[in-house]
Each structure stands twice: as C-alpha cells, then as structure tokens.
Amino acid sequence: QVPLVESGGGLVQSGGSLTLSCAASGMIFNIYNVAWYRQVPGNQRELVATITSGRRTDYADFVKGRFTISRDNAEKTVYLQMNSLKPEDTAVYYCNVVRRAGSSDYVPLRSWGQGTQVTVSS
C-alpha cells in the first residue's frame, strides 16, 4: 500500500501558524476517515485530530480551539491548520486513513510515510 504524503511543516515561533497537507493516491479517498498524528522522539505516536468521510471532526484536548482539520475530496487532500502554536507542539506529524476500532481508538490502514517536521521555538 502506498502511504499518504505529508507536507507543510517547518520552523515557526511560538504563537505562529502552519498548515499541513496530507495527499492521498490510489484509493477512493472520499469513503475513508483520515487522522493526523504526531510523534516526539522516544514517545508513542499520538492522535491529534480526525475527520470522517462525512466531514465530522474530533480533536485531542491539547489542540482544541487551535487546530482545524478539513478535507478536499476532489484533490484527495486533508489539511491541518495549526494556530497559536506552542513549543510542546513540536513533533513529526503524520496522517493516515483510519478505521474506528473503539470509543477512541483507530486502526491505520496504510503504511506510515515520512511525516513532516513541525518545530515551534519559544
């Protein structure tokens, strides 16, 4: 399976903004739920935000009110708009198509890509 391709990361000052993109290929994109994750070296990958095929969204508590997930099915792309960034947001950000497996758990359906690095300076 071909991984999704993340882009848009970079270095930003605390309080700044970035928009990440997640581009898919080789799938009927509109039928899938999509999730953004992030991972700090030495830590587990953690769920950041999800968007369903019906465009319902959900967010981890630590990004609520600051991040917005959206999708453009025609372009097979999901976005993560990140505002009011904090140093603790520094991580490699990944996306994947996912299947709901429980009340708050998701199963990734593609292999993991390279991710995109977000670094927030204080």
PDB file of C-alpha atoms in Angstrom:
ATOM      1  CA  GLN A   1       0.000   0.000   0.000  1.00  0.00           C
ATOM      2  CA  VAL A   2       1.195   3.489  -0.856  1.00  0.00           C
ATOM      3  CA  PRO A   3       1.493   5.803   2.164  1.00  0.00           C
ATOM      4  CA  LEU A   4      -0.072   9.214   2.266  1.00  0.00           C
ATOM      5  CA  VAL A   5       2.309  12.128   1.736  1.00  0.00           C
ATOM      6  CA  GLU A   6       2.607  14.832   4.381  1.00  0.00           C
ATOM      7  CA  SER A   7       3.950  18.309   3.729  1.00  0.00           C
ATOM      8  CA  GLY A   8       3.879  21.841   5.077  1.00  0.00           C
ATOM      9  CA  GLY A   9       5.948  21.553   8.225  1.00  0.00           C
ATOM     10  CA  GLY A  10       8.675  23.925   9.223  1.00  0.00           C
ATOM     11  CA  LEU A  11      10.119  26.129  11.919  1.00  0.00           C
ATOM     12  CA  VAL A  12       7.789  28.661  13.490  1.00  0.00           C
ATOM     13  CA  GLN A  13       7.860  30.911  16.529  1.00  0.00           C
ATOM     14  CA  SER A  14       5.549  30.288  19.468  1.00  0.00           C
ATOM     15  CA  GLY A  15       2.137  31.747  18.683  1.00  0.00           C
ATOM     16  CA  GLY A  16       2.569  31.331  14.957  1.00  0.00           C
ATOM     17  CA  SER A  17       0.672  29.236  12.427  1.00  0.00           C
ATOM     18  CA  LEU A  18       1.270  26.466   9.922  1.00  0.00           C
ATOM     19  CA  THR A  19      -0.984  24.483   7.622  1.00  0.00           C
ATOM     20  CA  LEU A  20      -0.096  20.863   6.930  1.00  0.00           C
ATOM     21  CA  SER A  21      -1.259  18.905   3.894  1.00  0.00           C
ATOM     22  CA  CYS A  22      -1.871  15.188   3.519  1.00  0.00           C
ATOM     23  CA  ALA A  23      -2.145  13.932  -0.049  1.00  0.00           C
ATOM     24  CA  ALA A  24      -3.549  10.524  -0.949  1.00  0.00           C
ATOM     25  CA  SER A  25      -3.388   8.460  -4.106  1.00  0.00           C
ATOM     26  CA  GLY A  26      -4.531   5.074  -5.317  1.00  0.00           C
ATOM     27  CA  MET A  27      -7.753   4.987  -3.297  1.00  0.00           C
ATOM     28  CA  ILE A  28     -11.370   6.048  -3.333  1.00  0.00           C
ATOM     29  CA  PHE A  29     -10.487   8.831  -0.955  1.00  0.00           C
ATOM     30  CA  ASN A  30     -13.952  10.123  -0.090  1.00  0.00           C
ATOM     31  CA  ILE A  31     -15.043   6.915   1.693  1.00  0.00           C
ATOM     32  CA  TYR A  32     -12.258   6.981   4.284  1.00  0.00           C
ATOM     33  CA  ASN A  33     -11.816   8.573   7.665  1.00  0.00           C
ATOM     34  CA  VAL A  34      -8.495  10.399   7.964  1.00  0.00           C
ATOM     35  CA  ALA A  35      -6.437  11.183  11.031  1.00  0.00           C
ATOM     36  CA  TRP A  36      -3.460  13.339  11.901  1.00  0.00           C
ATOM     37  CA  TYR A  37      -0.955  12.010  14.428  1.00  0.00           C
ATOM     38  CA  ARG A  38       2.230  13.370  15.896  1.00  0.00           C
ATOM     39  CA  GLN A  39       5.279  11.780  17.462  1.00  0.00           C
ATOM     40  CA  VAL A  40       8.160  13.092  19.535  1.00  0.00           C
ATOM     41  CA  PRO A  41      11.351  11.005  19.507  1.00  0.00           C
ATOM     42  CA  GLY A  42      11.189   8.447  22.300  1.00  0.00           C
ATOM     43  CA  ASN A  43       7.412   8.736  22.641  1.00  0.00           C
ATOM     44  CA  GLN A  44       4.469   6.917  21.148  1.00  0.00           C
ATOM     45  CA  ARG A  45       2.609   8.304  18.183  1.00  0.00           C
ATOM     46  CA  GLU A  46      -0.433  10.200  19.474  1.00  0.00           C
ATOM     47  CA  LEU A  47      -3.697  11.062  17.799  1.00  0.00           C
ATOM     48  CA  VAL A  48      -4.201  14.764  17.080  1.00  0.00           C
ATOM     49  CA  ALA A  49      -7.369  15.090  15.003  1.00  0.00           C
ATOM     50  CA  THR A  50      -9.757  13.063  12.871  1.00  0.00           C
ATOM     51  CA  ILE A  51     -12.193  13.770  10.080  1.00  0.00           C
ATOM     52  CA  THR A  52     -14.725  11.230   8.871  1.00  0.00           C
ATOM     53  CA  SER A  53     -15.954  10.597   5.360  1.00  0.00           C
ATOM     54  CA  GLY A  54     -18.980  12.661   6.390  1.00  0.00           C
ATOM     55  CA  ARG A  55     -16.714  15.525   7.486  1.00  0.00           C
ATOM     56  CA  ARG A  56     -17.338  15.087  11.199  1.00  0.00           C
ATOM     57  CA  THR A  57     -14.287  16.231  13.145  1.00  0.00           C
ATOM     58  CA  ASP A  58     -12.759  15.460  16.505  1.00  0.00           C
ATOM     59  CA  TYR A  59      -9.683  16.772  18.281  1.00  0.00           C
ATOM     60  CA  ALA A  60      -7.368  15.848  21.087  1.00  0.00           C
ATOM     61  CA  ASP A  61      -7.817  18.059  24.127  1.00  0.00           C
ATOM     62  CA  PHE A  62      -4.394  19.611  23.732  1.00  0.00           C
ATOM     63  CA  VAL A  63      -5.246  21.109  20.324  1.00  0.00           C
ATOM     64  CA  LYS A  64      -8.921  22.002  20.705  1.00  0.00           C
ATOM     65  CA  GLY A  65      -9.586  25.579  19.706  1.00  0.00           C
ATOM     66  CA  ARG A  66      -6.219  25.886  17.995  1.00  0.00           C
ATOM     67  CA  PHE A  67      -6.163  23.281  15.193  1.00  0.00           C
ATOM     68  CA  THR A  68      -8.685  22.679  12.415  1.00  0.00           C
ATOM     69  CA  ILE A  69      -8.833  19.569  10.244  1.00  0.00           C
ATOM     70  CA  SER A  70     -10.530  19.723   6.849  1.00  0.00           C
ATOM     71  CA  ARG A  71     -10.631  17.783   3.603  1.00  0.00           C
ATOM     72  CA  ASP A  72     -10.884  18.384  -0.120  1.00  0.00           C
ATOM     73  CA  ASN A  73     -12.085  15.134  -1.637  1.00  0.00           C
ATOM     74  CA  ALA A  74     -11.684  16.358  -5.207  1.00  0.00           C
ATOM     75  CA  GLU A  75      -7.982  16.876  -4.525  1.00  0.00           C
ATOM     76  CA  LYS A  76      -7.701  13.814  -2.248  1.00  0.00           C
ATOM     77  CA  THR A  77      -6.124  16.018   0.384  1.00  0.00           C
ATOM     78  CA  VAL A  78      -6.647  16.572   4.111  1.00  0.00           C
ATOM     79  CA  TYR A  79      -5.366  19.685   5.847  1.00  0.00           C
ATOM     80  CA  LEU A  80      -4.437  20.547   9.394  1.00  0.00           C
ATOM     81  CA  GLN A  81      -4.500  24.260  10.109  1.00  0.00           C
ATOM     82  CA  MET A  82      -2.432  24.893  13.207  1.00  0.00           C
ATOM     83  CA  ASN A  83      -2.780  28.211  15.015  1.00  0.00           C
ATOM     84  CA  SER A  84      -1.380  29.534  18.289  1.00  0.00           C
ATOM     85  CA  LEU A  85       1.418  27.007  18.144  1.00  0.00           C
ATOM     86  CA  LYS A  86       3.273  26.129  21.324  1.00  0.00           C
ATOM     87  CA  PRO A  87       6.725  24.614  21.841  1.00  0.00           C
ATOM     88  CA  GLU A  88       5.054  21.412  23.044  1.00  0.00           C
ATOM     89  CA  ASP A  89       3.524  21.042  19.570  1.00  0.00           C
ATOM     90  CA  THR A  90       6.993  20.270  18.249  1.00  0.00           C
ATOM     91  CA  ALA A  91       6.865  16.813  16.676  1.00  0.00           C
ATOM     92  CA  VAL A  92       6.806  14.890  13.438  1.00  0.00           C
ATOM     93  CA  TYR A  93       3.255  14.976  12.115  1.00  0.00           C
ATOM     94  CA  TYR A  94       1.799  12.018  10.202  1.00  0.00           C
ATOM     95  CA  CYS A  95      -1.508  11.319   8.529  1.00  0.00           C
ATOM     96  CA  ASN A  96      -3.266   8.101   7.641  1.00  0.00           C
ATOM     97  CA  VAL A  97      -6.599   6.728   6.574  1.00  0.00           C
ATOM     98  CA  VAL A  98      -8.124   5.001   9.599  1.00  0.00           C
ATOM     99  CA  ARG A  99     -10.874   2.669  10.727  1.00  0.00           C
ATOM    100  CA  ARG A 100     -12.686   3.214  14.010  1.00  0.00           C
ATOM    101  CA  ALA A 101     -11.858   0.384  16.419  1.00  0.00           C
ATOM    102  CA  GLY A 102     -13.401   1.571  19.680  1.00  0.00           C
ATOM    103  CA  SER A 103     -14.668   4.590  21.531  1.00  0.00           C
ATOM    104  CA  SER A 104     -11.435   6.481  20.946  1.00  0.00           C
ATOM    105  CA  ASP A 105      -9.165   4.105  19.036  1.00  0.00           C
ATOM    106  CA  TYR A 106      -8.399   3.956  15.339  1.00  0.00           C
ATOM    107  CA  VAL A 107      -6.587   1.465  13.153  1.00  0.00           C
ATOM    108  CA  PRO A 108      -4.306   2.873  10.452  1.00  0.00           C
ATOM    109  CA  LEU A 109      -4.932   1.338   7.050  1.00  0.00           C
ATOM    110  CA  ARG A 110      -1.807   2.377   5.172  1.00  0.00           C
ATOM    111  CA  SER A 111       1.859   2.180   5.960  1.00  0.00           C
ATOM    112  CA  TRP A 112       3.363   5.242   7.613  1.00  0.00           C
ATOM    113  CA  GLY A 113       5.003   7.852   5.452  1.00  0.00           C
ATOM    114  CA  GLN A 114       7.923  10.103   6.283  1.00  0.00           C
ATOM    115  CA  GLY A 115       5.797  12.662   8.118  1.00  0.00           C
ATOM    116  CA  THR A 116       6.534  16.363   8.237  1.00  0.00           C
ATOM    117  CA  GLN A 117       8.546  18.059  10.968  1.00  0.00           C
ATOM    118  CA  VAL A 118       6.989  20.901  12.935  1.00  0.00           C
ATOM    119  CA  THR A 119       9.304  22.811  15.242  1.00  0.00           C
ATOM    120  CA  VAL A 120       7.989  25.601  17.459  1.00  0.00           C
ATOM    121  CA  SER A 121      10.540  27.835  19.127  1.00  0.00           C
ATOM    122  CA  SER A 122       9.899  29.618  22.402  1.00  0.00           C
TER     123      SER A 122
END
